[in-house]
Short mmCIF file of C-alpha atoms in Angstrom, two decimals:
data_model
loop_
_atom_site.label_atom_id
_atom_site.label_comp_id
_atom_site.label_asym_id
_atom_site.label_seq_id
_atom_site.Cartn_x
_atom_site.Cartn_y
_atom_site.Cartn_z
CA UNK Y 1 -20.11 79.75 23.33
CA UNK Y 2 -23.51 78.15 22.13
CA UNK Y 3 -24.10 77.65 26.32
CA UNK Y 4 -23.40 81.00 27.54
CA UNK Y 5 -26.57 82.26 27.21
CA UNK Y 6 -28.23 79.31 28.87
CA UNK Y 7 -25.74 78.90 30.89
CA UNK Y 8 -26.03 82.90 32.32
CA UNK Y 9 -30.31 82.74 32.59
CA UNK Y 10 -30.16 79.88 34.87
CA UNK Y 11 -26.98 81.14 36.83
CA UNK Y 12 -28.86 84.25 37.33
CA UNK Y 13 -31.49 82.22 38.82
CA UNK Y 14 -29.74 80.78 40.59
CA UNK Y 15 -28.72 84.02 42.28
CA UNK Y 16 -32.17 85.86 42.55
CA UNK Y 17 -33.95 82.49 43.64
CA UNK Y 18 -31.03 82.43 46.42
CA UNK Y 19 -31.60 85.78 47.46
CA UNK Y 20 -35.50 85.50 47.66
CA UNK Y 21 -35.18 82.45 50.10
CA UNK Y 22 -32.41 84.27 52.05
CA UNK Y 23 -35.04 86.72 52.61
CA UNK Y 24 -37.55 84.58 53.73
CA UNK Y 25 -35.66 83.60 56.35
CA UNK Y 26 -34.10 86.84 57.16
CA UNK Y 27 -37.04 89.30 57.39
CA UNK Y 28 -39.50 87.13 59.67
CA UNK Y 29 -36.18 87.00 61.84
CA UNK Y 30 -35.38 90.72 61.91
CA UNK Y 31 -39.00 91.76 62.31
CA UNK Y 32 -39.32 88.96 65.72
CA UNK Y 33 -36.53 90.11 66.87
CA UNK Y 34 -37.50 94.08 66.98
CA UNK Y 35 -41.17 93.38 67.64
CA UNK Y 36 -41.72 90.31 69.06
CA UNK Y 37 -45.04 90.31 67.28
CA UNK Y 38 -46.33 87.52 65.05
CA UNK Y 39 -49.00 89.89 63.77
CA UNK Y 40 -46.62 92.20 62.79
CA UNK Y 41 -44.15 89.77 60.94
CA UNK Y 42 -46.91 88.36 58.90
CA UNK Y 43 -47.70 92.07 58.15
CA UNK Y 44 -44.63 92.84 57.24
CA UNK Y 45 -43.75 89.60 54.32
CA UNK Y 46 -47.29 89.29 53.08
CA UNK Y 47 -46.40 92.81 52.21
CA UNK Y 48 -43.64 90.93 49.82
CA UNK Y 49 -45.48 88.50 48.67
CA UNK Y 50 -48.75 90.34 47.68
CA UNK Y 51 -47.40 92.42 45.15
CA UNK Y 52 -44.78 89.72 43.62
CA UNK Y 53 -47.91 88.17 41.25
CA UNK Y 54 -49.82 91.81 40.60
CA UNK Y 55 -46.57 93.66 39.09
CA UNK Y 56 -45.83 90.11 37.03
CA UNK Y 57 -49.07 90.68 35.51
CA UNK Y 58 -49.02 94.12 34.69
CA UNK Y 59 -45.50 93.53 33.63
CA UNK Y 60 -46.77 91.32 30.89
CA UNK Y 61 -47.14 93.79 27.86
CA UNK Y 62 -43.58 95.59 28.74
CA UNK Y 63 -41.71 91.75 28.74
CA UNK Y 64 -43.35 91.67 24.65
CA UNK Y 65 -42.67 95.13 24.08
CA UNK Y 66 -38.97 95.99 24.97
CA UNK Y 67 -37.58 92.25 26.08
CA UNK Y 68 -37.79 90.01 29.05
CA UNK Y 69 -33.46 90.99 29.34
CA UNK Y 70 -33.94 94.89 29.68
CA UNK Y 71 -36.74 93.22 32.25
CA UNK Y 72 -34.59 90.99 34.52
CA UNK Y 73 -31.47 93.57 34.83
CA UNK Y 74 -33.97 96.65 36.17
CA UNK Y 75 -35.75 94.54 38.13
CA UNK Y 76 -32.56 92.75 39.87
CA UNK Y 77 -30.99 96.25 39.92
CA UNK Y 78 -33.91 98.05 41.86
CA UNK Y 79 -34.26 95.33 44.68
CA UNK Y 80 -30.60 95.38 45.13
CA UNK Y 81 -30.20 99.00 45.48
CA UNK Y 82 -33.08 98.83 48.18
CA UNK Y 83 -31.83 96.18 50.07
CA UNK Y 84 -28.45 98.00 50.73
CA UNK Y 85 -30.28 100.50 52.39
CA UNK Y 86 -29.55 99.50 55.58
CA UNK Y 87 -25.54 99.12 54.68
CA UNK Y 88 -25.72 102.87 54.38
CA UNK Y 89 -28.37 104.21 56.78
CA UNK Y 90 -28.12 102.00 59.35
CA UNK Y 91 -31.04 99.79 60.86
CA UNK Y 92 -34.18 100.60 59.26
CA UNK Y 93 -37.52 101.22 61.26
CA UNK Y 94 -40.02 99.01 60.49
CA UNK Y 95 -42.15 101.35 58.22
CA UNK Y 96 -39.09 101.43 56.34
CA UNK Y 97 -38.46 97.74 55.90
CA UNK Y 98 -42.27 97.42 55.11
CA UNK Y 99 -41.63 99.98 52.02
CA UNK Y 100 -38.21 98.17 51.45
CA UNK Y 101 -40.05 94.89 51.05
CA UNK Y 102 -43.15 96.75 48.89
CA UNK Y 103 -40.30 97.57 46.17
CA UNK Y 104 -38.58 94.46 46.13
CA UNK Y 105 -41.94 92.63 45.72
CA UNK Y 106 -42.66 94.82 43.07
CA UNK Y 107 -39.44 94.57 41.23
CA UNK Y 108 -38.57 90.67 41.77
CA UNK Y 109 -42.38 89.87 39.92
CA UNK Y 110 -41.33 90.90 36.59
CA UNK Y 111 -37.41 90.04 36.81
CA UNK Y 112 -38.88 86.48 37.56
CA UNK Y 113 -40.89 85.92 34.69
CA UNK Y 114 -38.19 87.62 32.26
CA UNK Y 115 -36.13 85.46 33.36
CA UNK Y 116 -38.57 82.35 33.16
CA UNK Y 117 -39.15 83.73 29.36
CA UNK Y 118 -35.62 83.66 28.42
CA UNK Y 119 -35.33 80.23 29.13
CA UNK Y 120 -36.89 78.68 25.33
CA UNK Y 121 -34.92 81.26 23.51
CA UNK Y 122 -31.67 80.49 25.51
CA UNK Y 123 -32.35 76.79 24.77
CA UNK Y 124 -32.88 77.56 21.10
CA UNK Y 125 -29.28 79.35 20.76
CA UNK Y 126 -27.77 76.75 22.55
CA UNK Y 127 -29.18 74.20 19.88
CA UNK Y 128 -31.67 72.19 23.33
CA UNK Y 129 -34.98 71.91 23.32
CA UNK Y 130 -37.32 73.78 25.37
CA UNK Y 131 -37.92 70.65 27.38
CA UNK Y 132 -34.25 70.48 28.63
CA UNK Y 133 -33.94 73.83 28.95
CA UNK Y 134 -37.09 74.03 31.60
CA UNK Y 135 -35.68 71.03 32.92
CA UNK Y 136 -32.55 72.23 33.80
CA UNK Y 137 -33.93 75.69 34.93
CA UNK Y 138 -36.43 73.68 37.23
CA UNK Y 139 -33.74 71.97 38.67
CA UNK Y 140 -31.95 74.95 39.84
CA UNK Y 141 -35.30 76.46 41.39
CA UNK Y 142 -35.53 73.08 43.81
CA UNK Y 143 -31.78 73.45 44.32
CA UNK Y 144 -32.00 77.15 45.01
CA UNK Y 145 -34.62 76.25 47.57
CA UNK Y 146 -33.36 73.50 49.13
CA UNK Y 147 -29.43 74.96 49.60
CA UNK Y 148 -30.76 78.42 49.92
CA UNK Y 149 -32.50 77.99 52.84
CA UNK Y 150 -30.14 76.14 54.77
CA UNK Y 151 -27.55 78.98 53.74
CA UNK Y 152 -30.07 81.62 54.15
CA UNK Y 153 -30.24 80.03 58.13
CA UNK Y 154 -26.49 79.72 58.66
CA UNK Y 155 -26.15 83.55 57.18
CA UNK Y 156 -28.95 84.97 59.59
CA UNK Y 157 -27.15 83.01 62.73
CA UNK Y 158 -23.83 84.27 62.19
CA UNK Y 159 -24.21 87.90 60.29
CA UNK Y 160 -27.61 89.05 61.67
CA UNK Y 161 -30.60 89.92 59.69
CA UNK Y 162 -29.82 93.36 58.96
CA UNK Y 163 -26.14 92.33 57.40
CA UNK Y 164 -28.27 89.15 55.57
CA UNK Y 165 -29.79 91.69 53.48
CA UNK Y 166 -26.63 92.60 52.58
CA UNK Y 167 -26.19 89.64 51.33
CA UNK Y 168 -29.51 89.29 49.43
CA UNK Y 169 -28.59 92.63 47.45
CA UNK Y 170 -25.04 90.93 46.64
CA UNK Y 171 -26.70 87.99 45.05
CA UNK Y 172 -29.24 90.18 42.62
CA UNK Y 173 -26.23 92.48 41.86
CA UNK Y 174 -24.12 89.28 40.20
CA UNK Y 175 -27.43 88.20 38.68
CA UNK Y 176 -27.97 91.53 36.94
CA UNK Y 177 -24.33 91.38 36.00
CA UNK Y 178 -24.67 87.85 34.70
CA UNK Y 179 -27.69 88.91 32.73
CA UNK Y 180 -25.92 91.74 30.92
CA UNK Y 181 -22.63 89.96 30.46
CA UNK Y 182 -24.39 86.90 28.62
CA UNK Y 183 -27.71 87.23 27.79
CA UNK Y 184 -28.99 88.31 24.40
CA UNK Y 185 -32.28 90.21 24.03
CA UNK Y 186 -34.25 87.65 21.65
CA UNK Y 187 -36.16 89.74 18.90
CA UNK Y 188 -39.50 90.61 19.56
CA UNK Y 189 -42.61 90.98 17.75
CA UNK Y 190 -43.26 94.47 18.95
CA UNK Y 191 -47.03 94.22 16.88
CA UNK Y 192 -49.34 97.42 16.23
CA UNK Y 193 -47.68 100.72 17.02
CA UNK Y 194 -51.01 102.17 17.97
CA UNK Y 195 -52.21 99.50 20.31
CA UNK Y 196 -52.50 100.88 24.37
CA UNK Y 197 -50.86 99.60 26.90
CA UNK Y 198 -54.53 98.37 28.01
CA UNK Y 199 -54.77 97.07 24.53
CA UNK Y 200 -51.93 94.90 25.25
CA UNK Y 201 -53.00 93.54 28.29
CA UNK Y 202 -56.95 92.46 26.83
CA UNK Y 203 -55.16 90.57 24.44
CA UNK Y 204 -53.12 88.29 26.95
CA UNK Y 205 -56.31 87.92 28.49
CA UNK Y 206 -58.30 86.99 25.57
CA UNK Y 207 -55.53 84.60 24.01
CA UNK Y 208 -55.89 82.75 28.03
CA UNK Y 209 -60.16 83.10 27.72
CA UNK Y 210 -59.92 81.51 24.09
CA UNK Y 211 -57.54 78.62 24.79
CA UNK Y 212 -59.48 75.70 26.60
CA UNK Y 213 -56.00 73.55 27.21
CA UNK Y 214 -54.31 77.10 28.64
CA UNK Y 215 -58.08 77.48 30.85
CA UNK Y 216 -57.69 73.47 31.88
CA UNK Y 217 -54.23 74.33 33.06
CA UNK Y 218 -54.92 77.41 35.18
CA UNK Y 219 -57.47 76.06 36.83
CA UNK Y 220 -55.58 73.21 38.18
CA UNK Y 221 -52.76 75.57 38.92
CA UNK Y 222 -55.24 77.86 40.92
CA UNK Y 223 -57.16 74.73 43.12
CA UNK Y 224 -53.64 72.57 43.55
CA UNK Y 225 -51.85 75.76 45.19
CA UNK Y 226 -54.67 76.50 47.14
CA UNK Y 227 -54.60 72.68 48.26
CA UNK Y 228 -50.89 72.88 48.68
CA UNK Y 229 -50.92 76.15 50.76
CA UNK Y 230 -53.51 74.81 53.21
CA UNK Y 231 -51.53 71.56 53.44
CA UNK Y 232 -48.13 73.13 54.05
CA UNK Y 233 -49.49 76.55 56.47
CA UNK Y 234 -52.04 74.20 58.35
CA UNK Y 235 -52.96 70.31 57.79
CA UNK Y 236 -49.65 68.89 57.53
CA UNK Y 237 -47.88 70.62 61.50
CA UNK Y 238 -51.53 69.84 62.51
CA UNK Y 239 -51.03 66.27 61.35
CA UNK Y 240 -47.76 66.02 63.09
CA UNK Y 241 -49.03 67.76 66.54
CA UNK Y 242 -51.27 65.17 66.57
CA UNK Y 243 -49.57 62.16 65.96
CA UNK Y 244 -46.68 62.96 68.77
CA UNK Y 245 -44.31 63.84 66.10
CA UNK Y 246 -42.16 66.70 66.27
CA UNK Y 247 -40.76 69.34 63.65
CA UNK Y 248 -38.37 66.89 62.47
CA UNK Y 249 -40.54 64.60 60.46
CA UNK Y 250 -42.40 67.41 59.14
CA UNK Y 251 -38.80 69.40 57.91
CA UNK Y 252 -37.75 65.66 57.01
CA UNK Y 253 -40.46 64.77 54.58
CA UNK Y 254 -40.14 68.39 52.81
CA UNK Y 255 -36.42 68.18 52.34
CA UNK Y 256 -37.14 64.91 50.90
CA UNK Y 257 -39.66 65.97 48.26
CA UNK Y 258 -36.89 68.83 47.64
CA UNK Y 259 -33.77 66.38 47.33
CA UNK Y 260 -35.92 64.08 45.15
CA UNK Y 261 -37.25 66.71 42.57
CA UNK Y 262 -33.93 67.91 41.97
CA UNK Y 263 -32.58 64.37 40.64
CA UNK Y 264 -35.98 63.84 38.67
CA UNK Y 265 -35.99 67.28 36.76
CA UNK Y 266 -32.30 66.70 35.63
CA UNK Y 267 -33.76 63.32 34.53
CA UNK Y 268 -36.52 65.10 32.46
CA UNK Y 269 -33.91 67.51 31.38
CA UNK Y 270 -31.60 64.41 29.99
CA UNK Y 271 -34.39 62.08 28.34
CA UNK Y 272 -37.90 64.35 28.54
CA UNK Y 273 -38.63 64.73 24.91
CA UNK Y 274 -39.05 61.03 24.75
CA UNK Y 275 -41.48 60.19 27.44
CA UNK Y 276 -44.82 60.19 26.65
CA UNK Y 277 -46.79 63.07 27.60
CA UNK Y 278 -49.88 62.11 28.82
CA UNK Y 279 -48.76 59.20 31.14
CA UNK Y 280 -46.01 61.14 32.40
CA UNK Y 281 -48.76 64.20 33.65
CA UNK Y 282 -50.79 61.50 35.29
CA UNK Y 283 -47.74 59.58 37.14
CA UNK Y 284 -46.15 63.01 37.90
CA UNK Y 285 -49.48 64.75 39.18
CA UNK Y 286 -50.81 61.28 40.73
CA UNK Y 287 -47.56 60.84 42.99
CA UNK Y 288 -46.81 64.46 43.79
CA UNK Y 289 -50.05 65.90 45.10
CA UNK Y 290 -53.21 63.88 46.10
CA UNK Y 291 -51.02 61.15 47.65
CA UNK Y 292 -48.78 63.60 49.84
CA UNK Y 293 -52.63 64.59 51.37
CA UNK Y 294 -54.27 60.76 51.84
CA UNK Y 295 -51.17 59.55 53.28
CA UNK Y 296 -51.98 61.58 56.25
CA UNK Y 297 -55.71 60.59 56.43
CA UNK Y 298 -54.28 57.28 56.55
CA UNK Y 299 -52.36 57.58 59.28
CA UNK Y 300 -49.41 55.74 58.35
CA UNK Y 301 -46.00 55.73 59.95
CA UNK Y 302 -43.67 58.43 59.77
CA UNK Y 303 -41.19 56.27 57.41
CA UNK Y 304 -44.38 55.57 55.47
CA UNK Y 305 -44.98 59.28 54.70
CA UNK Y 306 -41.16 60.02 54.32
CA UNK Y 307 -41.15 57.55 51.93
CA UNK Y 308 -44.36 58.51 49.96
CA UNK Y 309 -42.87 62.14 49.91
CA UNK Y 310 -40.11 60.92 48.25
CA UNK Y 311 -41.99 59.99 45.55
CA UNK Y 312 -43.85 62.86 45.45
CA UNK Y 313 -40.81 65.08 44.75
CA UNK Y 314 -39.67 62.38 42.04
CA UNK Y 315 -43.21 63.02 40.26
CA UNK Y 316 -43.03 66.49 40.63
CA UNK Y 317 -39.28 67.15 38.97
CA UNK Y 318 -40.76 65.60 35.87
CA UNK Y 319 -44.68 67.07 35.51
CA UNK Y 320 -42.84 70.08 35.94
CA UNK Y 321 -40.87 71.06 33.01
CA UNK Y 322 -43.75 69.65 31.14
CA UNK Y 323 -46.23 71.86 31.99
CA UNK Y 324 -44.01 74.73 31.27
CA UNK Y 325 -43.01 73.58 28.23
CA UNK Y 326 -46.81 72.74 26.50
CA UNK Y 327 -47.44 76.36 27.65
CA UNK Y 328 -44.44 77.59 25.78
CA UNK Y 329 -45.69 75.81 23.00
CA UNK Y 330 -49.12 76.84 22.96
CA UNK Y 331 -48.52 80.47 23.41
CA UNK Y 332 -46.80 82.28 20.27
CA UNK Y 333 -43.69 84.04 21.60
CA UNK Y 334 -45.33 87.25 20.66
CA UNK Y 335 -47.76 87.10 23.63
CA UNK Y 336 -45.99 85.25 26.12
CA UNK Y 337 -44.73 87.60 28.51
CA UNK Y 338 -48.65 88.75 28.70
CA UNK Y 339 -50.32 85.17 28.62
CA UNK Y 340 -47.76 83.39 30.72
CA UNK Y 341 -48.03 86.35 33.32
CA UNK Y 342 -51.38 86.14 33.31
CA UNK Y 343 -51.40 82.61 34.08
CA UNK Y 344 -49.08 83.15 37.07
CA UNK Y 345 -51.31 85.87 38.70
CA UNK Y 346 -54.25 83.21 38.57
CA UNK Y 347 -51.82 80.69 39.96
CA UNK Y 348 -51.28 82.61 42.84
CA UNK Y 349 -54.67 83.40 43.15
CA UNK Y 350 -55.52 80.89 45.93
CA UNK Y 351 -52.34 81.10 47.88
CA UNK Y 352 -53.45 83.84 49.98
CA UNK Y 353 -56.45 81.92 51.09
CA UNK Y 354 -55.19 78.37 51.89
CA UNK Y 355 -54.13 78.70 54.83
CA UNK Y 356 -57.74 80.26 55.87
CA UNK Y 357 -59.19 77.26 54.05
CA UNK Y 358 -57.37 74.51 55.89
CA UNK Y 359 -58.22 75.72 59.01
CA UNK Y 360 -62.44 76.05 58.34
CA UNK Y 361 -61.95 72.77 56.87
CA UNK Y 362 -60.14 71.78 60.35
CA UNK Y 363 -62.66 73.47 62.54
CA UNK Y 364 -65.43 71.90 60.74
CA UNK Y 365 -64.94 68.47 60.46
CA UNK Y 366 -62.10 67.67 62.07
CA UNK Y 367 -58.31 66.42 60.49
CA UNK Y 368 -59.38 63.42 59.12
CA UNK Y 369 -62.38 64.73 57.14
CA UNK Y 370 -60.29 67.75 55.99
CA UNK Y 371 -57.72 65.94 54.66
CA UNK Y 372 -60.21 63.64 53.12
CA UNK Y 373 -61.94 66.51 51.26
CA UNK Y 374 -58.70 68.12 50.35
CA UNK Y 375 -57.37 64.94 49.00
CA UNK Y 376 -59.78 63.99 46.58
CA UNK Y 377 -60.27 67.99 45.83
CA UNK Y 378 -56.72 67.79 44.27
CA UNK Y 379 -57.27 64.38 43.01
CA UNK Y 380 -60.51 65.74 40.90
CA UNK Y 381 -58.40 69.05 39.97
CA UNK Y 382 -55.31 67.57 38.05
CA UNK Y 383 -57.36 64.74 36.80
CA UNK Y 384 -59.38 67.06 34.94
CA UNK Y 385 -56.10 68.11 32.49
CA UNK Y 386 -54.98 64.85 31.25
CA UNK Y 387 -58.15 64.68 28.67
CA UNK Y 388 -59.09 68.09 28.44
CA UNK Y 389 -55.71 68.40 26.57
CA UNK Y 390 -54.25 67.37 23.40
CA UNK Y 391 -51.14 66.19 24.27
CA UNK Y 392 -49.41 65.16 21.25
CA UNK Y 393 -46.50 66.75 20.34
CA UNK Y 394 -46.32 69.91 18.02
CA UNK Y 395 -46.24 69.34 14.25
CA UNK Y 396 -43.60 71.01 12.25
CA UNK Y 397 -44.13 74.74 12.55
CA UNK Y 398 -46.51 76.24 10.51
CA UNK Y 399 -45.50 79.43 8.10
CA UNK Y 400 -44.74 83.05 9.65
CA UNK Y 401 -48.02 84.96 10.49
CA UNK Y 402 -49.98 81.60 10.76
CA UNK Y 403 -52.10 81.34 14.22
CA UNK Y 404 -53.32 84.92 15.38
CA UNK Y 405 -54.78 87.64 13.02
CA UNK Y 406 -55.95 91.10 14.00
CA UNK Y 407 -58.75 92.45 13.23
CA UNK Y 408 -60.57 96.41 14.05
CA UNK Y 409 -62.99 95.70 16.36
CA UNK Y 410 -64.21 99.78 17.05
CA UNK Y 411 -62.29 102.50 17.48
CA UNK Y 412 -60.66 102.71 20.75
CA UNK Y 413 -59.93 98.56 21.17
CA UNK Y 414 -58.59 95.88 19.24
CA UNK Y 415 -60.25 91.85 19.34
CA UNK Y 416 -57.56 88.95 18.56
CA UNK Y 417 -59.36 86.87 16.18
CA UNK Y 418 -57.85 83.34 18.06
CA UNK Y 419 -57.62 79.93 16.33
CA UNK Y 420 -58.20 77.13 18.39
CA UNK Y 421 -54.63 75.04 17.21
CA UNK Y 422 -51.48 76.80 18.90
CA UNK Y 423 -49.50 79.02 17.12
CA UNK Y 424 -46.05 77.97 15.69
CA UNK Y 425 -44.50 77.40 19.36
CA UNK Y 426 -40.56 78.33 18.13
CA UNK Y 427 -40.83 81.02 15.51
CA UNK Y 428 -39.24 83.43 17.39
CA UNK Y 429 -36.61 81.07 19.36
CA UNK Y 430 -35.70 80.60 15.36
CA UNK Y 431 -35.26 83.72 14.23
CA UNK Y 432 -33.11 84.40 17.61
CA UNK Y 433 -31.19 81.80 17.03
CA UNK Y 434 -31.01 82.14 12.79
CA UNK Y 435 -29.77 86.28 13.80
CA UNK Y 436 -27.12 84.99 16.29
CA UNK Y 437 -25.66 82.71 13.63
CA UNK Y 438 -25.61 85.00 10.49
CA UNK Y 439 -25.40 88.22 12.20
CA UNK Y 440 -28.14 89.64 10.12
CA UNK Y 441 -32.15 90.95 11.09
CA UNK Y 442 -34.95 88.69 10.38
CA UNK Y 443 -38.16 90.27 9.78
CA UNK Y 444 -41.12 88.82 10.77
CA UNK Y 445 -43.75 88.89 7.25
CA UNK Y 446 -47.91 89.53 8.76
#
């Protein structure tokens, strides 16, 4: 019984991360084949999309306040009940769908990162670390995403689009009932009972302005997916075009970095804790992302680049669940809904515009010289990490209260006084764990 709640967060990940690719398949397909417009079906999903990292943001006080669990089930719940819509009215018109879509970006943001935050305390109850745990919950994303999309295709060909959204809402409806079958609420620091809502939200922010390692991180996260999204929406099919390859090679080398991340985040999952940190950033980062850009400006063979994109999904399965883990560690469980929200929103900052970046950088100076730039962009961007961060491995955990200290700072806000050294990463995946044992409450001494 230790497993089960592990064992229900990452099945219901499973489930929601299934759904979410069966709807990136499915709506462009529905809206194409009503419309016939491109326009239109980009419209339509960036109307998905947009809100997904907003609402995960403002979500961020409510996940610290009343639980990341409460979280996941509403959220789950009210993008299942809209994507059924169409079981019981029919076809939607499109101004429906586009609302449809609105809500379920809306609703999946936050149910994503409670889910993401029940991961530590899972792993505590079941006795893992948070390494494993991260591990094995990154390992079901690139599963999710490779076996989701081929079954979100197959679904689409043979039911339709409209009935494929059935099948979306039946995948959220098991996850909710996963998450309320097996998942415990962890017990939460619910802090000042006259701090805002606003209040709450300044001091995720603050904790993320007053953290240099957290500031290192986001930055990389913010220039690598920018990199990443103009390689993927632009460089790489222009790449290919010009070569005299087809779509193959391109699906090819992506299904490889997919297969091969899998393998190497149940690796990091099995032996993580005992690699050492720092080199394993720099081989992770180094093979995943500046070499899956100069391989192209090199214009190597097509088994060359399948080859090198192998390795660039083995890097990335284990840089992975380390990143997520040092930021579990450096945020106090008390703030992490807000700081680890906060972090996302700025990661998907760039996203938007990388597509519109790769092709200036195309029309300007050709492929070559936009790869080129883009290359050593990202190799300058996750360089910058691997000595702007301590590295080492937490110390034993410091004594309850240690780390963050309010103080009255006027009368209508509240500062966080911040200390530069993390907080005690696992208090609260303790006292979750120490309550499930005895029975009993633990209360947390300020």
């Amino acid at each position: 019984m230790r497993w089960r709640g592990l064992t229900g967060v990452l099945s219901s990940q499973a489930c929601t991360l299934s759904a979410n690719r069966l709807l990136t398949v499915a709506v462009p397909w529905l809206v194409l084949d009503r419309t016939g417009s491109a326009a239109q079906t980009g419209l339509v999903v960036a109307c998905q999309v947009l809100p997904y990292a907003f609402t995960q943001w403002l979500a961020g006080p409510l996940l610290d306040r009343i639980g990341p669990r409460r979280i996941s089930m509403a959220g789950d719940l009210a993008s299942a009940s809209v994507l059924i819509i169409p079981a019981i009215f029919g076809t939607p018109p499109l101004w429906l769908l586009t609302l449809m879509l609105v809500v379920v970006g809306c609703a999946d943001g936050p149910a994503s990162a409670a889910k993401r935050m029940l991961v530590p305390f899972a792993a505590a109850d079941a006795g893992q670390s948070t390494t494993r745990g991260v591990g094995l919950a990154t390992a079901v994303e690139r599963t999710a995403t490779a076996a989701g999309t081929a079954l979100a295709g197959w679904l689409v060909a043979t039911l339709g689009g409209d009935r494929a959204l059935w099948a979306a809402a039946a995948m959220l409806g098991v996850a909710t009932l996963i998450v309320t079958l097996t998942v415990t609420d962890p017990v939460r620091d619910r802090g000042r009972d006259d701090e805002t809502y606003l209040d709450r939200l300044r001091t995720g922010a603050a904790f993320l302005r007053h953290s240099r390692p957290l500031r290192a991180l986001t930055a990389m996260f913010v220039i690598t997916n920018l990199l990443d999204q103009a390689l993927m929406a632009v460089l790489l099919p222009v790449w290919a075009r010009a070569g005299g390859h087809d779509a193959t090679v391109v699906g090819l080398a992506l299904s490889t970095v997919g297969l091969a991340s899998i393998a190497s985040a149940l690796a990091s999952a099995g032996f993580g804790t005992r690699l050492p940190r720092r080199a394993t950033y720099l081989i992770g980062v180094l093979s995943s992302g500046p070499t899956r850009i100069i391989v192209l400006a090199l214009d190597l063979p097509p088994q060359v680049v399948i080859g090198v994109y192998a390795l660039a999904g083995i890097g990335s399965g284990l840089f992975n669940p380390l990143l997520e883990t040092v930021q579990v560690e450096l945020i106090p469980a008390a703030l992490r809904g807000r700081v680890q929200t906060l972090i996302s929103a700025w990661a998907w900052a760039g996203i938007p515009v990388g597509g519109l970046l790769g092709a200036v950088l195309l029309n300007t100076g050709g492929l070559h010289a936009a790869l080129w730039i883009c290359g050593l962009a990202y190799l300058a961007a996750v360089l910058r990490p691997a000595w702007r961060m301590d590295w080492s491995r937490p110390s034993a955990p410091a004594p309850p209260g240690d780390g963050i200290r309010l103080v009255p700072a006027g009368r209508n806000r509240i500062t966080r006084m911040l200390r530069e050294r993390p907080c005690p990463p696992n208090r609260d995946e303790h006292r979750h764990l120490l309550r499930r044992r005895s029975g009993g409450e633990v209360t947390l001494h300020r």
